[in-house]
C-alpha positions as a Markdown table, in Angstrom:
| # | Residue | x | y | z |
|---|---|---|---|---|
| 1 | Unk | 52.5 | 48.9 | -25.5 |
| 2 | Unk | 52.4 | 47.2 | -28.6 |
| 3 | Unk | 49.0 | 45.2 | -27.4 |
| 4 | Unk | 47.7 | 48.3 | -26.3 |
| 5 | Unk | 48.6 | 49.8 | -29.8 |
| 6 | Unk | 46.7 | 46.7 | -31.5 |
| 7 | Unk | 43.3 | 46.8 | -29.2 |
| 8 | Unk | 42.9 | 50.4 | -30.1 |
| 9 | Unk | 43.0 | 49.7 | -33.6 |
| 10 | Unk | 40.8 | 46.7 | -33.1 |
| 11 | Unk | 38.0 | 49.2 | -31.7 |
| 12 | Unk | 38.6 | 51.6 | -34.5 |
| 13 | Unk | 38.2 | 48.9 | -37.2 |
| 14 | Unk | 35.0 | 47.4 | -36.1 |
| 15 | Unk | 33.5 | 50.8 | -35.2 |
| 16 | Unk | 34.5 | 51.7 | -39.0 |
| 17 | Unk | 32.4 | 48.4 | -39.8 |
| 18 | Unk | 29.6 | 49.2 | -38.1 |
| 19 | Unk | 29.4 | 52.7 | -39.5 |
| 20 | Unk | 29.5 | 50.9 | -43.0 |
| 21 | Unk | 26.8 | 48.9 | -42.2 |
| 22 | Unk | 25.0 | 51.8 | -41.3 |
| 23 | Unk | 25.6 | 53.4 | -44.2 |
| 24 | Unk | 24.3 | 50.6 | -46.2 |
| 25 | Unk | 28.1 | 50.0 | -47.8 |
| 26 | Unk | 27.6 | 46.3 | -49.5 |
| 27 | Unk | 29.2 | 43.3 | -48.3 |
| 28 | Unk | 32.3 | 43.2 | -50.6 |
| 29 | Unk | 33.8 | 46.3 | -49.6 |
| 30 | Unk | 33.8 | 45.5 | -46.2 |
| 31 | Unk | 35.7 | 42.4 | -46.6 |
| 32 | Unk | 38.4 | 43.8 | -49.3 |
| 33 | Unk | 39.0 | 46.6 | -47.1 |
| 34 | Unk | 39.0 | 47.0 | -43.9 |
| 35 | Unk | 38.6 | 43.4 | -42.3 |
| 36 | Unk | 41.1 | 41.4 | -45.0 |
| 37 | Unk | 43.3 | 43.9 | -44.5 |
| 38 | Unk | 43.9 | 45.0 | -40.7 |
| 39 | Unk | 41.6 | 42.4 | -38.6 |
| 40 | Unk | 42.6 | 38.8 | -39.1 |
| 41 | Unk | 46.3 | 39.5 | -38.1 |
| 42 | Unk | 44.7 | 41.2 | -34.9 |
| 43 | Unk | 42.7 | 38.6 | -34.1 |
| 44 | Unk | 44.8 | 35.8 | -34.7 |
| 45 | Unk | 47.4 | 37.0 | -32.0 |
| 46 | Unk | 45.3 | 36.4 | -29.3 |
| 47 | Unk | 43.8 | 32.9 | -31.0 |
| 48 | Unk | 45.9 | 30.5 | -32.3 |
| 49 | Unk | 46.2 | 30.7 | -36.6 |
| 50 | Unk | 45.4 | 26.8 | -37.2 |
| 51 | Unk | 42.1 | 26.9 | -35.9 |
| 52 | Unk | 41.2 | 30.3 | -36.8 |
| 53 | Unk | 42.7 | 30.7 | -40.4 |
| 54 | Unk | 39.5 | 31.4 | -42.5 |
| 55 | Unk | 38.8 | 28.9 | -44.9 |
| 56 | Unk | 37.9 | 29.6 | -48.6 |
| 57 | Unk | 34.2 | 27.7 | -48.1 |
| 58 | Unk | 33.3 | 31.2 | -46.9 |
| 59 | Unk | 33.9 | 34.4 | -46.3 |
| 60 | Unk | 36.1 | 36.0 | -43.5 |
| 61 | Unk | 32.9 | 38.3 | -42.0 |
| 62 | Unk | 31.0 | 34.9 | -42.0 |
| 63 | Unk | 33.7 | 33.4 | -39.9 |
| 64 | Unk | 33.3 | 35.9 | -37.5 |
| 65 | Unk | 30.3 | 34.2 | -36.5 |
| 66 | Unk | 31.8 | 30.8 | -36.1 |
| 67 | Unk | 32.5 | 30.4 | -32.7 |
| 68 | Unk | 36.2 | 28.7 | -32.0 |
| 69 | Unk | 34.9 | 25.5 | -30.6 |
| 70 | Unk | 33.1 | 24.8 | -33.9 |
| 71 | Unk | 36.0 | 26.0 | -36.0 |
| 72 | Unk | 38.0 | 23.3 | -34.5 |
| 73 | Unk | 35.3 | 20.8 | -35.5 |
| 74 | Unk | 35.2 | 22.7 | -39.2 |
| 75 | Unk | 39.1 | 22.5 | -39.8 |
| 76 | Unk | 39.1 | 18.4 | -38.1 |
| 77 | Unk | 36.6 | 17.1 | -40.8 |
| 78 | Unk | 38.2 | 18.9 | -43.5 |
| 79 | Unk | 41.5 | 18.2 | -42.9 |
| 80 | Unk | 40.1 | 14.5 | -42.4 |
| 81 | Unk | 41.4 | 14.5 | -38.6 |
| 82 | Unk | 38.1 | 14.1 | -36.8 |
| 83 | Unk | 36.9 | 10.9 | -35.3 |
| 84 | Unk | 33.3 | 9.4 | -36.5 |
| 85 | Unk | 31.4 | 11.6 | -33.7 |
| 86 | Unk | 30.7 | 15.1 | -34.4 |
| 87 | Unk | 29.3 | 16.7 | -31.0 |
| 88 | Unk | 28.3 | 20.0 | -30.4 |
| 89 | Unk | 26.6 | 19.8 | -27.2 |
| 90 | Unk | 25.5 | 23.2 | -25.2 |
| 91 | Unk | 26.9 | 25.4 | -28.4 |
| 92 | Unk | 24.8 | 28.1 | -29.5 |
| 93 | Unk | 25.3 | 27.3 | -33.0 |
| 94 | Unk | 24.8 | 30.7 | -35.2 |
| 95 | Unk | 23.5 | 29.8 | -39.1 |
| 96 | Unk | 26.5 | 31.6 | -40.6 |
| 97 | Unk | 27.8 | 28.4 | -38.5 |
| 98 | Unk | 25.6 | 25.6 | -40.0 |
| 99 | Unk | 26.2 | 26.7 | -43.2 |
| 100 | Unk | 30.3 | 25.9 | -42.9 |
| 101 | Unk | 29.2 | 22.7 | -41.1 |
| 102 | Unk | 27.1 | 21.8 | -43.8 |
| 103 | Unk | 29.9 | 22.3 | -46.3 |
| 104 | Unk | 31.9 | 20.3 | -44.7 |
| 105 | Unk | 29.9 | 17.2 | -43.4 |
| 106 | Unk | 28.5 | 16.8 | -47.3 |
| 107 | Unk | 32.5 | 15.8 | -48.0 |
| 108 | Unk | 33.2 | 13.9 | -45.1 |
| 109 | Unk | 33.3 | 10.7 | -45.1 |
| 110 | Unk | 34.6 | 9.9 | -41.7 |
| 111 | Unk | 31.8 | 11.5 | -39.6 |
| 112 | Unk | 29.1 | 8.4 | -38.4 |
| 113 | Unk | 27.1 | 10.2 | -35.5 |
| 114 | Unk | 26.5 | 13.6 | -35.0 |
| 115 | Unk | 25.0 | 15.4 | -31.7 |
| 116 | Unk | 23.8 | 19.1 | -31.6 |
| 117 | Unk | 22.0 | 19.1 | -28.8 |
| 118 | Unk | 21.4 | 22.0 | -27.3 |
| 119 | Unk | 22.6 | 24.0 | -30.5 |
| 120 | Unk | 19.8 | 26.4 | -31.3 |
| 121 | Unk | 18.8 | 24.4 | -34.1 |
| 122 | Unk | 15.5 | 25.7 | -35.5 |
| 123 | Unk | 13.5 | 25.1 | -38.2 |
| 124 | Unk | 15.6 | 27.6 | -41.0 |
| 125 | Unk | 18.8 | 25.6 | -39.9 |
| 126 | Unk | 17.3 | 22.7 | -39.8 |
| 127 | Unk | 16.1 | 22.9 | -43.6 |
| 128 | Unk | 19.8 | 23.6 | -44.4 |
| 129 | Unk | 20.9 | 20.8 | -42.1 |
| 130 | Unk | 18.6 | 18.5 | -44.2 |
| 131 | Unk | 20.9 | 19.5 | -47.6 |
| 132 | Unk | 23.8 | 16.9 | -45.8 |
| 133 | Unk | 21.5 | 14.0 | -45.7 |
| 134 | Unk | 20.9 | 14.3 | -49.4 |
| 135 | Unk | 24.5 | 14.4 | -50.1 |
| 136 | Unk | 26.3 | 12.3 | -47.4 |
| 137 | Unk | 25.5 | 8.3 | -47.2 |
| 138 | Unk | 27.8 | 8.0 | -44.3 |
| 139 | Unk | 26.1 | 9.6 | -41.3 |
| 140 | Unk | 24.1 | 6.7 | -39.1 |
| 141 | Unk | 22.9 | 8.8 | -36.0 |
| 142 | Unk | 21.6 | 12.1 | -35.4 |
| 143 | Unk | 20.7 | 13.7 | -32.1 |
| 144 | Unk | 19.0 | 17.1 | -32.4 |
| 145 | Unk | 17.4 | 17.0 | -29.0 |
| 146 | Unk | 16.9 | 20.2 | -26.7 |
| 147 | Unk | 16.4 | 22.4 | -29.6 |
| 148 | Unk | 13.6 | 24.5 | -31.5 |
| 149 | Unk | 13.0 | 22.4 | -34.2 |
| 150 | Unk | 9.1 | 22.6 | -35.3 |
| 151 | Unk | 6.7 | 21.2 | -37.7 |
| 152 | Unk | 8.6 | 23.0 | -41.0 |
| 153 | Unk | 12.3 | 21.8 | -39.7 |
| 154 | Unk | 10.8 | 18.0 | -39.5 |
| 155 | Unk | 9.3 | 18.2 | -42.9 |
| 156 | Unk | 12.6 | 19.0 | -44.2 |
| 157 | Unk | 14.2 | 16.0 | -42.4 |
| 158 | Unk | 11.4 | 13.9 | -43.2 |
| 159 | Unk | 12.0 | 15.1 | -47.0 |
| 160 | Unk | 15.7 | 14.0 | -46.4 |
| 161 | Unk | 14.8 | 10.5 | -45.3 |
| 162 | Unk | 12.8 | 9.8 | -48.0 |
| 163 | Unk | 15.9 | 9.5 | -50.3 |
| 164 | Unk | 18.6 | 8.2 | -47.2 |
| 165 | Unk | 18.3 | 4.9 | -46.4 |
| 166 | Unk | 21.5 | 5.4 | -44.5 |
| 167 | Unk | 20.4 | 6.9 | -41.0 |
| 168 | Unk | 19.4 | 4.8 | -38.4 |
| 169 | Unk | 18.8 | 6.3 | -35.1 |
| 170 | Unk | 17.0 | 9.6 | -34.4 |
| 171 | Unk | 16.4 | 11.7 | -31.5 |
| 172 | Unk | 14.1 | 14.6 | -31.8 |
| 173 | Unk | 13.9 | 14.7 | -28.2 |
| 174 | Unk | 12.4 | 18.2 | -26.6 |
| 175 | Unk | 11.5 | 20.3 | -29.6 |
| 176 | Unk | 8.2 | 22.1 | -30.4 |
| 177 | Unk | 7.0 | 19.5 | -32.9 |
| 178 | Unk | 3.1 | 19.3 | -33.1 |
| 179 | Unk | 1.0 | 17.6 | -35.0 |
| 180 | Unk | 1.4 | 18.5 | -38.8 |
| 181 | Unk | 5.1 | 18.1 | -38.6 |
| 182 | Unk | 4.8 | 14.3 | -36.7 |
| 183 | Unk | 2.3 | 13.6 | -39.4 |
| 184 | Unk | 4.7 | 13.7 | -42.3 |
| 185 | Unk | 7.6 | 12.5 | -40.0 |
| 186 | Unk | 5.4 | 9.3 | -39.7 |
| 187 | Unk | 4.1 | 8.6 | -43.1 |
| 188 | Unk | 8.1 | 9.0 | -44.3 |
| 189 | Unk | 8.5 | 6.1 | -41.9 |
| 190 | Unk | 6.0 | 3.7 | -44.1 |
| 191 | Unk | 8.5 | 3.8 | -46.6 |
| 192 | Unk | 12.1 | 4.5 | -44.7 |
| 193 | Unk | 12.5 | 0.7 | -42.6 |
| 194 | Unk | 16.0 | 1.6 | -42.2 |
| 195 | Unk | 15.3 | 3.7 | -39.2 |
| 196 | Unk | 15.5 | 1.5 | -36.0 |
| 197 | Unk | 15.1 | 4.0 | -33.1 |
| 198 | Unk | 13.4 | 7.1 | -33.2 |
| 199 | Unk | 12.9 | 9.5 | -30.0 |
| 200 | Unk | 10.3 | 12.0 | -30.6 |
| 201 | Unk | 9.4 | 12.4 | -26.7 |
| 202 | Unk | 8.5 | 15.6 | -25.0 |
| 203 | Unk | 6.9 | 17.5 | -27.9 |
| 204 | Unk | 3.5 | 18.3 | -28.8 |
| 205 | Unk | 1.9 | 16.1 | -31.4 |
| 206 | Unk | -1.1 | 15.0 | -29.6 |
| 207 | Unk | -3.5 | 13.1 | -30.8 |
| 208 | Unk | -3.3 | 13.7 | -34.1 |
| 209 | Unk | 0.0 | 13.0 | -34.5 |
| 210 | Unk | -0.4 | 9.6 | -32.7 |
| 211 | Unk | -2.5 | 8.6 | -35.8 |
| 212 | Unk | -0.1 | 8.5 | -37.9 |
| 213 | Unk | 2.1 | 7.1 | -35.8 |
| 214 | Unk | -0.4 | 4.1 | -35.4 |
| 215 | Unk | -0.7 | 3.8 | -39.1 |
| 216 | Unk | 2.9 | 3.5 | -39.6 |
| 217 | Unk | 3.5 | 0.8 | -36.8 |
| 218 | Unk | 2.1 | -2.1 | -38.2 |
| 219 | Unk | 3.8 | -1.1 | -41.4 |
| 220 | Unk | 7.3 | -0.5 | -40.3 |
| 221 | Unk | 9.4 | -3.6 | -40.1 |
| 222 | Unk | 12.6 | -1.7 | -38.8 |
| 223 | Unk | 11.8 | 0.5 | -36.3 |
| 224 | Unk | 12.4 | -1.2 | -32.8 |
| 225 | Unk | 12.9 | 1.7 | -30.3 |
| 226 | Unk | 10.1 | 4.4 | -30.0 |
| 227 | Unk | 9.5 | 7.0 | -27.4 |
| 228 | Unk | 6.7 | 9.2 | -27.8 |
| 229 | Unk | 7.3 | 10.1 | -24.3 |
| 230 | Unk | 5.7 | 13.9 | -23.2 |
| 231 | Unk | 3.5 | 14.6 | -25.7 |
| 232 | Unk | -0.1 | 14.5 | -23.8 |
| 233 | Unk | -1.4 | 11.8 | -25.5 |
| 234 | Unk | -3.9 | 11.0 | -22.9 |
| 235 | Unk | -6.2 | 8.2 | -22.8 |
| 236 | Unk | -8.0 | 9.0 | -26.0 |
| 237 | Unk | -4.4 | 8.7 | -27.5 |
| 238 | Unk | -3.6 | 5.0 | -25.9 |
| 239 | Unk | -6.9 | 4.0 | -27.5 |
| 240 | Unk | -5.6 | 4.9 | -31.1 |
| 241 | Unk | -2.5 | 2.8 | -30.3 |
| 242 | Unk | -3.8 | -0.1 | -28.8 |
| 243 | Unk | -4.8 | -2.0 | -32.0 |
| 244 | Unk | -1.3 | -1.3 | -33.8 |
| 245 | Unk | 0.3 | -2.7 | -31.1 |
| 246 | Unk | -1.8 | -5.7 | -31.4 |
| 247 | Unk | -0.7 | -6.1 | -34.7 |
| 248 | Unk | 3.1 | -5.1 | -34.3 |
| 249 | Unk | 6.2 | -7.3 | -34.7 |
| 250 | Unk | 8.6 | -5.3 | -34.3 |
| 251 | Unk | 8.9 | -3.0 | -31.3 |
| 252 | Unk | 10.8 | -3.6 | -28.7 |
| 253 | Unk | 11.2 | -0.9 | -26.4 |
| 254 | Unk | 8.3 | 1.1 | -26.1 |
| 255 | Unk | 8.4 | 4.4 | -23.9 |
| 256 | Unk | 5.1 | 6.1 | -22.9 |
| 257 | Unk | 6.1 | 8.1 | -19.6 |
| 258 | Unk | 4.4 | 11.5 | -18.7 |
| 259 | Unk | 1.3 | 10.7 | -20.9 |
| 260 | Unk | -1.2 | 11.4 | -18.8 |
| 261 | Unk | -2.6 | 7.9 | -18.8 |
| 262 | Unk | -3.6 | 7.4 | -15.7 |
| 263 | Unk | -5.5 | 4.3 | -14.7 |
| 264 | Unk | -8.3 | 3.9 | -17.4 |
| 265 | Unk | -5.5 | 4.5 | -19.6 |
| 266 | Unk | -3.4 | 2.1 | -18.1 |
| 267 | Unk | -6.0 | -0.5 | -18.9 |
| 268 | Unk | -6.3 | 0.0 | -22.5 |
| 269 | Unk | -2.4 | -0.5 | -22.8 |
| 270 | Unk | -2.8 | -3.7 | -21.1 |
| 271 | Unk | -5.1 | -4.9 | -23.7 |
| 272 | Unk | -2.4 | -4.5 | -26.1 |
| 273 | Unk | -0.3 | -6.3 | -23.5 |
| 274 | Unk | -1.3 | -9.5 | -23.4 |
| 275 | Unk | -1.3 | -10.3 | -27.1 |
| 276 | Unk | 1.7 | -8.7 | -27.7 |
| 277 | Unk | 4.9 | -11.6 | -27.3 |
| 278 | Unk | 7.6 | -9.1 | -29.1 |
| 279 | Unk | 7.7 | -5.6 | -26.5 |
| 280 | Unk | 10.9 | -6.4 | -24.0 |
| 281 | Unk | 11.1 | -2.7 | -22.8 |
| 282 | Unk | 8.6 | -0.8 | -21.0 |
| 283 | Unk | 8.4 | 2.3 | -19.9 |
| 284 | Unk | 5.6 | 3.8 | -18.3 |
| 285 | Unk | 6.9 | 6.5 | -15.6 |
| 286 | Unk | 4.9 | 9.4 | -14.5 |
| 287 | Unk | 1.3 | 8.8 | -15.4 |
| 288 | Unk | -0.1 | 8.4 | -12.2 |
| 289 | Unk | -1.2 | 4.6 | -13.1 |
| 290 | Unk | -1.6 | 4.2 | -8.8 |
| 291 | Unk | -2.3 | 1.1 | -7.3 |
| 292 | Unk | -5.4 | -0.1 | -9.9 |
| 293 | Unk | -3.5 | 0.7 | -12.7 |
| 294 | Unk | -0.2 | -1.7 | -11.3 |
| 295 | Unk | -3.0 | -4.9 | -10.9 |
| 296 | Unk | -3.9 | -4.5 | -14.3 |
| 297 | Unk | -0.9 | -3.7 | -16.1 |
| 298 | Unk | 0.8 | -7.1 | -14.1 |
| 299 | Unk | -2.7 | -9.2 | -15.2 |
| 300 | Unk | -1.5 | -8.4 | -18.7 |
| 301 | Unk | 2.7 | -9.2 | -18.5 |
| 302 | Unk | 2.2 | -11.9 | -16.9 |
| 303 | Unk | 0.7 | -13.3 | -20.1 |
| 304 | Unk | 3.0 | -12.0 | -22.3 |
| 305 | Unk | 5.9 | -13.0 | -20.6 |
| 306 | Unk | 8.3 | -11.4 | -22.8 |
| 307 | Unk | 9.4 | -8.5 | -20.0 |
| 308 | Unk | 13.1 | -7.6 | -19.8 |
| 309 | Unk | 13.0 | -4.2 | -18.6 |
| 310 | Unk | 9.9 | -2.5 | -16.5 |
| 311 | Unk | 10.3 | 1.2 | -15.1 |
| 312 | Unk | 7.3 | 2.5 | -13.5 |
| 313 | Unk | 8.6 | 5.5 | -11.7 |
| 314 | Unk | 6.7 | 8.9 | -10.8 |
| 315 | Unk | 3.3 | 6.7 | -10.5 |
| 316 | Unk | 2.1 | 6.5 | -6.4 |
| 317 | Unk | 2.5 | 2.7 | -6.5 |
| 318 | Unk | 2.7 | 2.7 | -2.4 |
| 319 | Unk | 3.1 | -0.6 | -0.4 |
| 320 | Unk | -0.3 | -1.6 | -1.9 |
| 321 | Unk | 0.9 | -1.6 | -5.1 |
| 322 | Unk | 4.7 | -3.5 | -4.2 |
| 323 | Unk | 2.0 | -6.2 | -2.6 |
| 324 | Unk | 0.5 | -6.5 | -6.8 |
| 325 | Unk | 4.6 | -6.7 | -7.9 |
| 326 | Unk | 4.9 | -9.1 | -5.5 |
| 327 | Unk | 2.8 | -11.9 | -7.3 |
| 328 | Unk | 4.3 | -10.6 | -10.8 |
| 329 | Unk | 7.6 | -11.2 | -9.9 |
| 330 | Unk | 7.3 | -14.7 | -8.0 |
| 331 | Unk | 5.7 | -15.8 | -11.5 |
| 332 | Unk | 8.0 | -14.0 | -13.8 |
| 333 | Unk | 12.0 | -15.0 | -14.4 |
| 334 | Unk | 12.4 | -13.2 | -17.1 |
| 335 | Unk | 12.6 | -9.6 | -15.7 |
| 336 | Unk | 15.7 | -8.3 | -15.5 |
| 337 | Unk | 15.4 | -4.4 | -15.1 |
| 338 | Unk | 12.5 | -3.2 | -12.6 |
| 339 | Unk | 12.0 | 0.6 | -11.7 |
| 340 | Unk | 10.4 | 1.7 | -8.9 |
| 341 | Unk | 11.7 | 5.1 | -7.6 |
| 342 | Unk | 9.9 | 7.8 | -6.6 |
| 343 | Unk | 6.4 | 5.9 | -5.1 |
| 344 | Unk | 6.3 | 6.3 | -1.6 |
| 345 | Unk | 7.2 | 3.3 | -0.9 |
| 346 | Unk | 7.9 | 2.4 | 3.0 |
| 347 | Unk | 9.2 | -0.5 | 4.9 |
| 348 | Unk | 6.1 | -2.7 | 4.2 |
| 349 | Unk | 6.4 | -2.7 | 1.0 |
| 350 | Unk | 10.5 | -2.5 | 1.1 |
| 351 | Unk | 10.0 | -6.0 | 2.8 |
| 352 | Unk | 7.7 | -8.1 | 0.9 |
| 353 | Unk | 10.0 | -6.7 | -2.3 |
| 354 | Unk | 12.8 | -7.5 | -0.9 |
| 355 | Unk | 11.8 | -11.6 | 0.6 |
| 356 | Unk | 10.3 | -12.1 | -3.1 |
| 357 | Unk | 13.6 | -11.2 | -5.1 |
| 358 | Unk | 15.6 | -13.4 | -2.0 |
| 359 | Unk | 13.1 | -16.3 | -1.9 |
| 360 | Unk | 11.2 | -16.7 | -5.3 |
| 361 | Unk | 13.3 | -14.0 | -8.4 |
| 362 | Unk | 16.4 | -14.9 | -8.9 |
| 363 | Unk | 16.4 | -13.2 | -12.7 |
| 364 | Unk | 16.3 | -9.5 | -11.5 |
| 365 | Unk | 19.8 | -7.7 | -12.0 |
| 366 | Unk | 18.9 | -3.9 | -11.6 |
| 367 | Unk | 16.4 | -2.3 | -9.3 |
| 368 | Unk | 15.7 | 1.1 | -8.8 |
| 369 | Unk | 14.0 | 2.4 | -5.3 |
| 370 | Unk | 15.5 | 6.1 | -5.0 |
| 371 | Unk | 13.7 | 8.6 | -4.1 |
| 372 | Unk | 11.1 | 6.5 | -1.9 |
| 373 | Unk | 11.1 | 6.3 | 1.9 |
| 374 | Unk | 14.0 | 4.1 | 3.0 |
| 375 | Unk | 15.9 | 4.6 | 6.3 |
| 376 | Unk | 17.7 | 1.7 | 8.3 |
| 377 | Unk | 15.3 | -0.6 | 8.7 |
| 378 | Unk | 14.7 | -1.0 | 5.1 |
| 379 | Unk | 18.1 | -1.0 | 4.2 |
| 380 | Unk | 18.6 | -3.9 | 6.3 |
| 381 | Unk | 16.0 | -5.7 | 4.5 |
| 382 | Unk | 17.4 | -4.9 | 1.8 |
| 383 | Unk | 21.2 | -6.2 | 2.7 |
| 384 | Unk | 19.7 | -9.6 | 3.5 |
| 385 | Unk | 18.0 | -9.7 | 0.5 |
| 386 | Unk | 21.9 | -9.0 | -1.3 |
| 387 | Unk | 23.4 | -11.4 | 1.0 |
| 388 | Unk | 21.2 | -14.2 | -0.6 |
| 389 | Unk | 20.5 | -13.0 | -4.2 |
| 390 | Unk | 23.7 | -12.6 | -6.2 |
| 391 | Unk | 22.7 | -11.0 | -9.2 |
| 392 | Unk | 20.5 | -7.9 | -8.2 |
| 393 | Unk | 22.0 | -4.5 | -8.2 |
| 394 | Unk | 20.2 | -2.8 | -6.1 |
């Protein structure tokens, strides 16, 4: 009965609210009279008082739209309980929200990495997210991938960077950044070499954007890791790139998958290829590179010979192409990661891969072949292949 008594005067209170609101009633009379008052005790029966006790960084109808699982995150870094990681992964984080965050990561000290992915970040709480980078010299890694941060949310972060030299890894990963936005992002870069890996894959910055991105690389001696994954550079795009990679001493894992590259484009890469001693990690999946594009992308690797990791998924390689990988890897023993799922590859091609890595690789650790067409009689092939080559995972 006394629960029942409680809900109903729940209802009344925050139908009393909204009629305030509706009757234009300002801000501080709501929370002095009603909601100080009656709803907090309510509220805080059914939710336990340590995580929802309102804290005096902001006001109590602002904490309404906090959401309990960020609370907990709020009350953790102020109460210097967290650990270094902050993640809010899949939380539809309201800006009412991000500004309490904000207040609090500017005083932590004990926060390193912090992941919203999936938050609803968009540009307006991006710009305030920016504010902590100005303030906090602790923070190392940021993931805001899988949200709606576009060209005005990146300038503010680029704006940030500028002055922290703290931050060294960055995903921007699925966002609707286009071009003006990776411009800036990139000519922050020329002068920021703290950053080391930057994931700005599955956006829109075209070709446009991929100029500044070329005029940075040569530049930067920090950055290492770089996927520009997604973006639709096309072959027109590789072209732009091809003469910074030339130049470049300092990348090492390069990802370029779903580019649209295709073949021709292929072949410009490979250019770059062979003069370049310093790329380890490549990855070229989904850009339909076919049989052509596998000769000439192995003519070019096998002059570098600096390999580590190849993953050339998603590109119709067939048993043609497994026939081209078949000379690269009896030459190369450096190659330690190859990816080939997802080619329709049959048991021709399963067999010649799998006598090479028995009889002439014995430097391959990982390979990938799901998603092709393997039943028992390339299984067996590959079995023997395990029973005489003991470091391949397959």
């Amino acid at each position: 009965m006394k629960n029942k008594k409680y809900f109903f005067f729940l209802i009344i209170s925050l139908f009393n609210i909204m009629s305030y609101k509706s009757q234009g009633m300002d801000r501080t009379y709501l929370e002095s009279d009603i909601v100080r008052t009656h709803l907090p005790s309510l509220i805080i029966q059914g939710v336990r008082s340590d995580v929802l006790d309102p804290s005096d960084q902001f006001s109590f109808i602002d904490f309404l739209h906090v959401s309990n699982e960020v609370k907990i995150k709020i009350r953790a870094i102020y109460e210097n309980t967290s650990d270094d990681t902050l993640s809010l992964c899949h939380v539809t984080i309201a800006y009412k929200a991000i500004e309490a965050l904000v207040a609090a990561l500017c005083q932590s000290q004990m926060i390193h990495t912090v992941i919203l992915s999936y938050a609803g970040i968009d540009d307006k709480k991006m710009q305030l997210f920016a504010e902590i980078l100005l303030k906090n010299q602790n923070i190392h890694t940021l993931d805001f991938s899988y949200n709606a941060i576009g060209d005005d949310g990146v300038k503010a972060l680029a704006k940030a960077l500028q002055k922290n030299k703290v931050v060294r890894t960055i995903s921007l990963k699925w966002n609707i950044i286009e071009s003006e936005g990776a411009r800036e992002f990139a000519q922050t870069l020329q002068d920021n070499h703290r950053i080391t890996s930057l994931d700005i894959s599955d956006n829109h910055i075209g070709v446009e954007g991929i100029k500044a991105f070329a005029e940075m690389i040569p530049q930067n001696k920090g950055l290492h890791d770089l996927d520009i994954s997604g973006n639709n550079i096309g072959v027109k795009g590789i072209r732009i790139l091809v003469e910074p990679l030339q130049r470049s001493r300092f990348i090492r894992t390069l990802s370029l998958s779903n580019n649209a590259l295709g073949t021709k484009g292929i072949g410009i890469l490979a250019l770059a290829l062979q003069s370049n001693k310093v790329i380890q990690n490549l990855y070229l999946d989904e850009n339909d590179m076919e049989i052509e594009g596998v000769r000439l992308l192995t003519a070019a690797l096998n002059k570098s010979r600096s390999m580590r990791v190849l993953s050339l998924a998603s590109n119709c390689i067939q048993n043609e192409g497994i026939r081209i990988l078949d000379t690269f890897l009896r030459r190369n023993s450096m190659i330690l990661t190859l990816n080939l799922s997802d080619n329709n590859i049959g048991y021709e091609g399963i067999k010649i891969l799998s006598q090479s890595l028995r009889e002439h690789n014995g430097s391959l650790q990982t390979l990938n072949l799901s998603c092709n067409s393997i039943e028992n009689e390339e299984i067996k092939e590959l079995c023997q292949m395990l029973i005489w080559n003991y470091v391949c995972d397959s």
